[in-house]
Coordinates of C-alpha atoms in Angstrom, one line a residue:
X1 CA 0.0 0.0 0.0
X2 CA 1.2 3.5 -1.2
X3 CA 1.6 5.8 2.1
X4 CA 0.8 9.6 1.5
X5 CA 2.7 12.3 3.5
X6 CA 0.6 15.2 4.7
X7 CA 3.1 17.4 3.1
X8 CA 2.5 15.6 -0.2
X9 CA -1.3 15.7 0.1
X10 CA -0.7 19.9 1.3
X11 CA 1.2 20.3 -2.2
X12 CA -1.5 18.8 -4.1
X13 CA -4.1 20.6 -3.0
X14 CA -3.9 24.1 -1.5
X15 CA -5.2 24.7 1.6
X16 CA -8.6 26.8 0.8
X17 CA -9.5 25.1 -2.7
X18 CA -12.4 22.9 -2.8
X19 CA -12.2 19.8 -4.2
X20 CA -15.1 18.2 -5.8
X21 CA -17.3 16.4 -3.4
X22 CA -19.3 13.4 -5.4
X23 CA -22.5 12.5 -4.6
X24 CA -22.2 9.1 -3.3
X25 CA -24.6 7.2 -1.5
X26 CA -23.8 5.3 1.9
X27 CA -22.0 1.9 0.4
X28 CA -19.1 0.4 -1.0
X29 CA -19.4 -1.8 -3.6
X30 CA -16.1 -3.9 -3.5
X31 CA -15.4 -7.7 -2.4
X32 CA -12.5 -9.3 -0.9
X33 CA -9.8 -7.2 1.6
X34 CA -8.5 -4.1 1.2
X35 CA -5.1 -3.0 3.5
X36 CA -5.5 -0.1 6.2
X37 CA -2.5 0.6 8.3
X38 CA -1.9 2.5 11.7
X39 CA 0.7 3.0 13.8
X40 CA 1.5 -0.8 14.1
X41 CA 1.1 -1.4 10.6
X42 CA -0.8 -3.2 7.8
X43 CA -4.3 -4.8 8.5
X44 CA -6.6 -6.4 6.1
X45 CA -10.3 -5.5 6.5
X46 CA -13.4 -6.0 4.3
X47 CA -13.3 -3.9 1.4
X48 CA -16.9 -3.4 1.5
X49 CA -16.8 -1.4 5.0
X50 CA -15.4 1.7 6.0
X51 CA -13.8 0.9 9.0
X52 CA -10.3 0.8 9.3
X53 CA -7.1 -0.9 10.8
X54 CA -8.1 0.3 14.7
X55 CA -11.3 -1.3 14.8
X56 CA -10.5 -4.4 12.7
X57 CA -7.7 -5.1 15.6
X58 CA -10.8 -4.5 17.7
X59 CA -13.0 -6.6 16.3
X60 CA -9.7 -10.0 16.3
X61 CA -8.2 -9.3 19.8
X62 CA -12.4 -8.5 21.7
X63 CA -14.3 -11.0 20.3
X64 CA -16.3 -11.8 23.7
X65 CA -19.5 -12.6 23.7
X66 CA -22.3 -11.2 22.1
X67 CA -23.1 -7.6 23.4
X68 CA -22.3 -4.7 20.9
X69 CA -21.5 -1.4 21.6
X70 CA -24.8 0.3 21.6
X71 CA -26.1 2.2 18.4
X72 CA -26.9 4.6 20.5
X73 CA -23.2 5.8 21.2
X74 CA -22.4 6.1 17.7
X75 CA -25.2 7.6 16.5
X76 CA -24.2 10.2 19.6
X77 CA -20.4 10.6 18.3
X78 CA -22.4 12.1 15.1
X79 CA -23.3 15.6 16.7
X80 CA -19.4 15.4 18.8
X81 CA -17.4 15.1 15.5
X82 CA -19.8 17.3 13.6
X83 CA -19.5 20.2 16.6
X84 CA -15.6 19.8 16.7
X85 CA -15.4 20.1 12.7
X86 CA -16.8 23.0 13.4
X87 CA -15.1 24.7 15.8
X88 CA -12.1 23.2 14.4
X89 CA -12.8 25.0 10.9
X90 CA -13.7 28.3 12.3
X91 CA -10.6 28.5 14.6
X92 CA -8.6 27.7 11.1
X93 CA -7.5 24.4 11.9
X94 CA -9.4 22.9 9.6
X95 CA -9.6 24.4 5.5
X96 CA -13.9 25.0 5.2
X97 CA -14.3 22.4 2.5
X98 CA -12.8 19.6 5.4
X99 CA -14.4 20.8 8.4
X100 CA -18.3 21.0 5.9
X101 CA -17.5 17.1 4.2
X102 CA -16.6 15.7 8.0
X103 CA -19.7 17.0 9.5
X104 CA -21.6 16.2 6.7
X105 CA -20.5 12.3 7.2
X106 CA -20.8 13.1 10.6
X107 CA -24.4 13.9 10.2
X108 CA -24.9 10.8 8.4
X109 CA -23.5 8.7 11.2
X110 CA -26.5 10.8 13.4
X111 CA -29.1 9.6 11.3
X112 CA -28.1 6.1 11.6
X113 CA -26.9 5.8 7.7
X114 CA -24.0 4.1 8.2
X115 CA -24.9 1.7 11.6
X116 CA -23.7 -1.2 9.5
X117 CA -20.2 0.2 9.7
X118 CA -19.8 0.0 13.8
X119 CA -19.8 -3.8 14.8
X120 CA -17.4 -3.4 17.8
X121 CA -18.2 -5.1 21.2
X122 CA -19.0 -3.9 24.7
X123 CA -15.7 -5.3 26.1
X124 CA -12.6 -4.0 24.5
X125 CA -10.6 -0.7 26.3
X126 CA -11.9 0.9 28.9
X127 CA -11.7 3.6 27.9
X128 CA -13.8 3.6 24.5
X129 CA -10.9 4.1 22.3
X130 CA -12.0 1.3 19.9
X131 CA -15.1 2.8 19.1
X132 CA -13.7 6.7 18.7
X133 CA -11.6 5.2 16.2
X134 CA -13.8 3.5 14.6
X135 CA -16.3 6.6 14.4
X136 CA -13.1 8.3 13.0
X137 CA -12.3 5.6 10.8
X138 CA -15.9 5.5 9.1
X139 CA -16.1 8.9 9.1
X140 CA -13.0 9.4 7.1
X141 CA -13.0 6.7 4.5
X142 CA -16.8 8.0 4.0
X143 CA -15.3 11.4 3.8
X144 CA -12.4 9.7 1.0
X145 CA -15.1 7.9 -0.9
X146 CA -16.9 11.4 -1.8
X147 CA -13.3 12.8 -2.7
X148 CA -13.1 9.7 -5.4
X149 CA -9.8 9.2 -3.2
X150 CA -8.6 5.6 -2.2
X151 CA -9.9 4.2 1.0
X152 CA -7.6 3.5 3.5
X153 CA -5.0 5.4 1.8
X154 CA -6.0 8.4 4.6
X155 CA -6.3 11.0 2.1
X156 CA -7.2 13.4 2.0
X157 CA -8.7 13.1 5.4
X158 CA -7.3 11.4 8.2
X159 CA -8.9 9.6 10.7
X160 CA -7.0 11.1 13.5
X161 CA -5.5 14.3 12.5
X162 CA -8.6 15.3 10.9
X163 CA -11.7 13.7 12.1
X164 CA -10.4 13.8 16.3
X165 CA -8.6 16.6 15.8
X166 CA -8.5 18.5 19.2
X167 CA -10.0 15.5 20.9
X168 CA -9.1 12.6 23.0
X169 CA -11.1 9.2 23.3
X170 CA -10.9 10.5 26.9
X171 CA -12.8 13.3 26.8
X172 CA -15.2 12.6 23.4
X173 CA -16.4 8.7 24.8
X174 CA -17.7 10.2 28.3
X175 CA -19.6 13.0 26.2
X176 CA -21.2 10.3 23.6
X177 CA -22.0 8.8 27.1
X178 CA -23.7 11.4 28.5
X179 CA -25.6 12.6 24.9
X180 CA -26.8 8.7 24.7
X181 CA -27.9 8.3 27.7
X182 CA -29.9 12.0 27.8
X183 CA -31.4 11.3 25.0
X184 CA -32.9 7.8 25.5
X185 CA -33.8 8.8 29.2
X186 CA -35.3 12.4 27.7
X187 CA -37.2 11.2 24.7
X188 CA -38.2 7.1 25.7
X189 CA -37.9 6.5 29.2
X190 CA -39.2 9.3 31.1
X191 CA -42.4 9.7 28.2
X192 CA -43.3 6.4 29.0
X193 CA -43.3 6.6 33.0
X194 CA -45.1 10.1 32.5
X195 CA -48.0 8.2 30.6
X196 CA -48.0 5.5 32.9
X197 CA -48.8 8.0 35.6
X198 CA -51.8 9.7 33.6
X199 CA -53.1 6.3 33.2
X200 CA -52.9 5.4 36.8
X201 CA -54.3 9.0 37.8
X202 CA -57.2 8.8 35.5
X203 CA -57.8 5.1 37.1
X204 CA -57.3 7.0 40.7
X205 CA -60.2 9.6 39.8
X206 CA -62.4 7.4 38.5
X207 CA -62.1 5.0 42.1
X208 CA -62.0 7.9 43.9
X209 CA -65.3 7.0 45.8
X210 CA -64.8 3.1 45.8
X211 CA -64.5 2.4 49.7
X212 CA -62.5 -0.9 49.9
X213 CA -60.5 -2.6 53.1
X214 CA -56.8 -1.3 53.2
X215 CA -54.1 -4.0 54.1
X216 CA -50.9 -3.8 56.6
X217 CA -48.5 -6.3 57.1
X218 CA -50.7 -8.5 54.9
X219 CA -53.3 -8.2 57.3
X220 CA -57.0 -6.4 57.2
X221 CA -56.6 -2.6 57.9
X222 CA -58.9 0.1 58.3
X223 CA -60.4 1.3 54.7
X224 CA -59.7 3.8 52.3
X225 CA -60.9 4.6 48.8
X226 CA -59.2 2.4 45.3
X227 CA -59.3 6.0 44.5
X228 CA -56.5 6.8 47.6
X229 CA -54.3 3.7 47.1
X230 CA -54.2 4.4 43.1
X231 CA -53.1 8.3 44.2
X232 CA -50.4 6.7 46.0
X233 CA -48.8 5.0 43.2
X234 CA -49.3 8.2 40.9
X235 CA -47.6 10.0 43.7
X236 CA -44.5 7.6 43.9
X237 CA -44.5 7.6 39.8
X238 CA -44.3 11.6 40.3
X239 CA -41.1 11.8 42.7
X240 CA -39.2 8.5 40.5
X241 CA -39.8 10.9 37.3
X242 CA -38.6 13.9 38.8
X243 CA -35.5 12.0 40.3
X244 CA -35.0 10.8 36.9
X245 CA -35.4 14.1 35.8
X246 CA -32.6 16.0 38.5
X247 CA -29.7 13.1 37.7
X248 CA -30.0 13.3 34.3
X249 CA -29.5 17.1 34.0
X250 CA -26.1 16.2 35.5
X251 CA -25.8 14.3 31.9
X252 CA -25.8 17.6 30.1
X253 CA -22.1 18.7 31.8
X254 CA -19.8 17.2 29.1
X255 CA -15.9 16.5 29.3
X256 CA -15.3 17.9 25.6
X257 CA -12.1 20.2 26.1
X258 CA -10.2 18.2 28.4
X259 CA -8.6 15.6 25.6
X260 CA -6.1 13.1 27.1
X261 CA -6.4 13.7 30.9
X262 CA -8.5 17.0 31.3
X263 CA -5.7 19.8 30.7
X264 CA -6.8 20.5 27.0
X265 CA -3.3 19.6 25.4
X266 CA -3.7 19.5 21.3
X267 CA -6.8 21.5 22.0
X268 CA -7.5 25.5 21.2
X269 CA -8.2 27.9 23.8
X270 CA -12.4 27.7 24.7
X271 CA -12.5 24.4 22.7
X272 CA -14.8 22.6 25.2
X273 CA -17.0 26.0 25.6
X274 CA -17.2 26.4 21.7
X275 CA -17.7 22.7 21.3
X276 CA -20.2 22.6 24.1
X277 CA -22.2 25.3 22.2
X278 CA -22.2 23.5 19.2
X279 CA -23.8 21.0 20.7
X280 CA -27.1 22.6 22.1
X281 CA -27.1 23.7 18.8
X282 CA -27.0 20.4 16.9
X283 CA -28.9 18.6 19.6
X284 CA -31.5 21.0 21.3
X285 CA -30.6 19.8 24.7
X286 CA -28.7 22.3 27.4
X287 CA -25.2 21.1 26.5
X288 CA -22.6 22.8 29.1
X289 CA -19.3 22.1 29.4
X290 CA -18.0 20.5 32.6
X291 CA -16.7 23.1 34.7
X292 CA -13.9 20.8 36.1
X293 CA -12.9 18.2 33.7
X294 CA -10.5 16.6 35.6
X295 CA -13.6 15.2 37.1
X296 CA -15.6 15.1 34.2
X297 CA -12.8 12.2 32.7
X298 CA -11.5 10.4 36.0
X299 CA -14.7 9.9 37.3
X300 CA -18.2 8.1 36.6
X301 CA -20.3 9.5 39.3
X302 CA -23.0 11.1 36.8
X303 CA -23.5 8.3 34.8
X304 CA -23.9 6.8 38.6
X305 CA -26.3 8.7 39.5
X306 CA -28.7 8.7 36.2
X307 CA -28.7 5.1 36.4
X308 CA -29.5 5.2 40.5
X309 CA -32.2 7.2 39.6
X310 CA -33.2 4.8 37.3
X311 CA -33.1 2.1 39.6
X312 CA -35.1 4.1 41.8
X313 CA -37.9 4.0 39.4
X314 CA -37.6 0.5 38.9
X315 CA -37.8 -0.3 42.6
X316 CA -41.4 2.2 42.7
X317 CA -42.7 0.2 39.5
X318 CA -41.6 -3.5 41.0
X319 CA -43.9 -2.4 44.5
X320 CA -47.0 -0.9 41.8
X321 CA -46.5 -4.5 39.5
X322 CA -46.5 -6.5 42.8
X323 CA -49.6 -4.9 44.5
X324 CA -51.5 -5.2 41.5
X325 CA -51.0 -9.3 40.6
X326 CA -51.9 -9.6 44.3
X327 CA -54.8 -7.7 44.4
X328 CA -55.9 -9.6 41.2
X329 CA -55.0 -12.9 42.3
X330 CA -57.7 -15.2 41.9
X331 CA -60.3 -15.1 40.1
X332 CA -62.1 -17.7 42.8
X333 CA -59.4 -17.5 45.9
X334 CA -57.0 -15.2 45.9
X335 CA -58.1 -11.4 47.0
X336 CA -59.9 -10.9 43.5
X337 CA -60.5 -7.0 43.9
X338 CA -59.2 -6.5 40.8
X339 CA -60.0 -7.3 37.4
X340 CA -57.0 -8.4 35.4
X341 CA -57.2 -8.1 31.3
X342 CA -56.6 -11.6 29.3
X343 CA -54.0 -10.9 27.1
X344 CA -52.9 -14.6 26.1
X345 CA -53.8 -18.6 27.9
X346 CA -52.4 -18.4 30.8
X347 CA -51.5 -22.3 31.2
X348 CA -50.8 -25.1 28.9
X349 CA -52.6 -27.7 31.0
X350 CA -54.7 -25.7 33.0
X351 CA -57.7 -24.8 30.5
X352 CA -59.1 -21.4 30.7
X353 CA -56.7 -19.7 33.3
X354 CA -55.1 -16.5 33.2
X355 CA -51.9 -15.0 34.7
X356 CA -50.9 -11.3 35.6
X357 CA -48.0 -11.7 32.9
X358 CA -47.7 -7.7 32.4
X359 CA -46.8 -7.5 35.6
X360 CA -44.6 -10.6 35.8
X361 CA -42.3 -9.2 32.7
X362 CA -42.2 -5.7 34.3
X363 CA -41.4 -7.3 37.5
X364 CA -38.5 -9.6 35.5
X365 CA -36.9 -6.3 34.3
X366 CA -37.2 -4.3 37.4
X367 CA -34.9 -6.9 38.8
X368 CA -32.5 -6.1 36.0
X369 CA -32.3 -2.6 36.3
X370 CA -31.9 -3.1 40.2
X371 CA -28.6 -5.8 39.3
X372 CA -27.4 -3.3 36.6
X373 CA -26.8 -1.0 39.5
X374 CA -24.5 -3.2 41.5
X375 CA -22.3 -3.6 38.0
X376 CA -22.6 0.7 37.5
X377 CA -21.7 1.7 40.9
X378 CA -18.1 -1.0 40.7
X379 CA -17.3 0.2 37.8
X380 CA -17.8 4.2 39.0
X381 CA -15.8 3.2 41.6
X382 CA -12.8 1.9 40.0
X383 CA -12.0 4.6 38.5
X384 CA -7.6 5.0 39.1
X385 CA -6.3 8.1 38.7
X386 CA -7.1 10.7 35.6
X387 CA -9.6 8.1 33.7
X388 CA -11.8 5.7 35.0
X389 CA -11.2 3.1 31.9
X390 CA -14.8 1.1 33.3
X391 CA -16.9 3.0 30.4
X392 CA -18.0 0.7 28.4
X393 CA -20.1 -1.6 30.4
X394 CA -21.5 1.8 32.6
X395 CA -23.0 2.7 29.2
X396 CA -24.2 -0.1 27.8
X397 CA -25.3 -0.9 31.0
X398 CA -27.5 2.4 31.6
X399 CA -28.7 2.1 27.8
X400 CA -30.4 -1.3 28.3
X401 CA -32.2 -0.3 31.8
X402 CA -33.4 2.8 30.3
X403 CA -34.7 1.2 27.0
X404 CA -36.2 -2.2 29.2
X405 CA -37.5 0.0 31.5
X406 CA -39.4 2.3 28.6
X407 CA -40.6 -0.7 26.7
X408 CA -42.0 -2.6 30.0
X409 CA -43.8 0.8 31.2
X410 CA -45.7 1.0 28.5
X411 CA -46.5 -2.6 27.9
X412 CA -47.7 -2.5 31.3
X413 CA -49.4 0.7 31.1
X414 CA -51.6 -0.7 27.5
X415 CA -51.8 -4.1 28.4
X416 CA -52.5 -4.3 32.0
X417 CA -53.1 -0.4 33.6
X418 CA -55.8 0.5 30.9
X419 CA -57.7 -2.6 30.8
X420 CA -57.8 -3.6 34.7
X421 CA -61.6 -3.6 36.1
X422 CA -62.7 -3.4 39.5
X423 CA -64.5 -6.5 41.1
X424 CA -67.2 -4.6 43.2
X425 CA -69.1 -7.2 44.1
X426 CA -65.8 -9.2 45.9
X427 CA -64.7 -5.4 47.4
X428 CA -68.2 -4.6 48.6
X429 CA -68.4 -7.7 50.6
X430 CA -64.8 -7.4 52.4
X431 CA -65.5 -4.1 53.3
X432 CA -68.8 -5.6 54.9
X433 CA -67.1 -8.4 56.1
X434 CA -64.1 -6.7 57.3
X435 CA -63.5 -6.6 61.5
X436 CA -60.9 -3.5 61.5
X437 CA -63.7 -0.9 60.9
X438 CA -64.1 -1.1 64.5
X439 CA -61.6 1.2 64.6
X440 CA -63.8 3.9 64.3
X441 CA -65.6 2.5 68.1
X442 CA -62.1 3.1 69.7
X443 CA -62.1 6.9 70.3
X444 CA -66.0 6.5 71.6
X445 CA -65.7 2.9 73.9
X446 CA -62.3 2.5 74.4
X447 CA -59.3 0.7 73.1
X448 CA -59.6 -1.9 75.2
X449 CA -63.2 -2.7 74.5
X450 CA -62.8 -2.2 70.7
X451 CA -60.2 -4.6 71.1
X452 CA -62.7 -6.9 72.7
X453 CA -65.2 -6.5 70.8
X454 CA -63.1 -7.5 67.4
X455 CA -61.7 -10.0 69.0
X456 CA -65.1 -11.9 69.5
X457 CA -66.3 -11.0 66.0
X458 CA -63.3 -13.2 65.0
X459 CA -63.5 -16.1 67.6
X460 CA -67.1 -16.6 66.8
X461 CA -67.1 -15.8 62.8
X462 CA -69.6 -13.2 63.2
X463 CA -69.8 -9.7 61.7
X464 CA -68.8 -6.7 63.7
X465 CA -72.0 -5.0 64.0
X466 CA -73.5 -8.2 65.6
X467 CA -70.3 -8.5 68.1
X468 CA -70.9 -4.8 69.1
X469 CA -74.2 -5.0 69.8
X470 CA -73.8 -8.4 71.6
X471 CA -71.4 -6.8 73.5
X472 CA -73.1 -3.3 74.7
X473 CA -73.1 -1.3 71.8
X474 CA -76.2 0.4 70.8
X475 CA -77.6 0.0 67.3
X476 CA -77.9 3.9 66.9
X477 CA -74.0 4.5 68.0
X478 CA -72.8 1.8 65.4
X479 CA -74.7 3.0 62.5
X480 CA -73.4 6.7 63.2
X481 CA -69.5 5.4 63.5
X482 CA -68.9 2.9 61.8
X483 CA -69.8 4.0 58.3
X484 CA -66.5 3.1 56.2
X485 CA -66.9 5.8 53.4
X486 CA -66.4 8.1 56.7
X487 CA -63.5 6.4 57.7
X488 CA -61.7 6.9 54.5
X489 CA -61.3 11.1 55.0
X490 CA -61.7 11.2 58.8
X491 CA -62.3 15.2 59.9
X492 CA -60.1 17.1 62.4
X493 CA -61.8 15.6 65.4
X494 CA -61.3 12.0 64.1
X495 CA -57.8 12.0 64.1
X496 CA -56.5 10.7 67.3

């Protein structure tokens, strides 16, 4: 293979000519090898990609297993290469026509164009290096192929001195972190927890004057409205999406700037501001740059955080999916006060029977999330020194609970929330039924003889209202206490 100098490539074409860009679409129509070459020297790769000699090593020395780097950080290092072409070309680092055709590749790599072209796997350096370089190596031989150059030849645009110019893997792989992992949380997971909630609120409204038996420590309580329990799982919905809301912010500080270990070195002055900017542009989302990136690249801790708030969430949505299988268990002899939708046969044996399976497969990835965290938080905390080199698996990690988590929430929310029914009939008669609504007798007769009084109601299997009566209490003074719609929003003088 014939290797170009820069200087050679500078004499051939002068620095603010435009060479003819063709127009190509995304695809290389070649069989066989071709030979790239880096700083260790020749590699063969297929000649129908546009990756390069980095990520083909990649690709021989980390085959393990099957997990690939999420599409979601590439498609992030679109925006991060086309902001520093930018800023690169308007501080007069890079001639116009190179900085316009890398963000214009770059762009493509956005849209998911060339997704085919980034095959790498989770494990490999910690530090993401494989995958920069094989955005950079796409990027350029894409950039190449609409010069009608040679690919792999790394002219006229070079992977590295061109396409990361001013950048390190150090500080560009913790900012495609933090731009994948906004986005997904912004635009899937928090939209689907929000419409959960509406669904369970509408649900709470309609129930609001459904007087049913309340349960502690598995055991009959005094009552309360569906309308009140449902309100409390809106509420809990409410304060997991505004945690998820608060860590994620922390997302939007990026490490852009602070190349190889956070002092800017190879970088122009205001690079990370200037790059940072570009970003909100490109992106719409409040893009800042880290204010110390020393931290921003030796540590995970905000990638911690987003994902603990995640696994917050997960642990409010495991108690909402358990409640509800119980309080539909059944449909003969379980507690039965809810109606459960059908979605599928529940049993291959069992004819006719049906299974809370939303809440089963919510439940299922709740417990994912909730291990996820335990790998997040090692890996956040071994980072050594000026780069915690644990990347990888912190992003993939946090990319998998946020997209489980989005596409369980709303399964759950259409296939389960919207179609549950109340069982009247079996609520009505627990509430009739139901010994703890004596309760209400303790401020007017005593604890003690409350206590008695329920106590015989169970002993002998009758109802309340005949054990309080059998036992002194007038007709009159039951009817006016114990009335459990009452109970359910006691006033002033109730509370005791």
């Amino acid at each position: 293979m014939v290797r170009h100098s820069r200087a050679m490539v500078d004499s051939d074409q002068p620095h603010d000519q435009s060479p003819a860009i063709l127009d190509l679409p995304v695809g290389i129509e070649a069989t066989g090898e071709r030979t790239e070459a880096d700083s260790l020297g020749e590699v063969l790769v297929p000649a129908d990609h546009y990756w390069g000699a980095q990520t083909q090593r990649s690709l021989h020395h980390f085959d393990i297993g099957d997990d690939k780097m999420p599409k979601e950080v590439h498609r992030a290092y679109g925006p991060i290469k086309q902001a520093a072409a930018i800023v690169n070309t308007r501080a007069g680092r890079l001639p116009q026509w190179k900085g316009k055709l890398i963000a214009r590749v770059s762009q493509e790599v956005s849209d998911g164009a060339l997704d085919a072209e980034f095959p790498l796997h989770v494990w490999q350096t910690g530090s993401g290096t494989h995958t920069n370089m094989n955005v950079n190596e796409v990027i350029a031989n894409r950039c190449i192929q609409l010069l009608g150059a040679a690919l792999g030849s790394h002219q006229p645009v070079h992977p590295n001195d061109d396409v990361n110019m001013s950048q390190s893997s150090n500080d560009t792989f913790p900012t495609a972190m933090h731009l994948a992992g906004y986005k997904v949380t912004k635009e899937q997971t928090l939209p689907a927890l929000r419409n959960l909630r509406d669904a369970m609120d509408a649900k709470a409204r309609l129930w609001a004057s459904v007087v049913k038996i309340g349960r502690t420590h598995l055991q009959d309580a005094t009552p309360l409205t569906v309308g009140q329990e449902w309100s409390g799982y809106v509420s809990a919905l409410d304060d997991s999406i505004a945690n998820i809301e608060f860590a994620t912010e922390g997302l939007l500080d990026v490490a852009m700037g602070g190349t190889a270990v956070g002092t800017g070195l190879n970088a122009p002055a205001n690079f990370g501001q200037e790059v940072a900017a570009e970003l909100a542009r490109l992106t719409g989302f409040a893009v800042r740059t880290a204010d110390n990136k020393f931290a921003a690249q030796a540590t995970l801790d905000r990638m911690v955080r987003a994902h603990a708030a995640l696994t917050s969430a997960a642990v409010t949505l495991y108690k909402i999916a358990n409640d509800l299988r119980w309080l539909g268990s059944g449909p003969r002899t379980g507690i039965a006060e809810l109606i459960l939708p059908s979605n599928e046969a529940g049993s291959s044996i069992m004819p006719g029977k049906s299974n809370p399976t939303q809440a089963e497969a919510l439940l299922m990835v709740c417990i994912e999330v909730i291990g996820s965290d335990v790998s997040v938080r090692m890996a956040g905390a071994e980072g050594n020194f000026e780069l915690n080199a644990f990347r990888p698996i912190v992003i993939r990690k946090y990319l998998h609970s946020a997209l489980i988590l989005k596409d369980a929430t709303d399964r759950f929310r259409e296939f389960m929330i919207e179609g549950t029914e109340l069982n009247l009939e079996k609520i009505n008669s627990d509430v009739a039924r139901s010994v703890m609504l004596v309760t209400a007798l303790s401020p007017v007769i005593g604890y003690d003889e409350a206590a008695h009084i329920a106590h015989d109601a169970i002993e002998r299997n009758v109802t309340l209202k005949e054990a309080a009566l059998a036992n002194g209490v007038s007709e009159a003074l039951f009817d006016q206490v114990v009335v459990p719609l009452y109970m359910t929003h006691p006033g002033p003088s109730d509370a005791q």
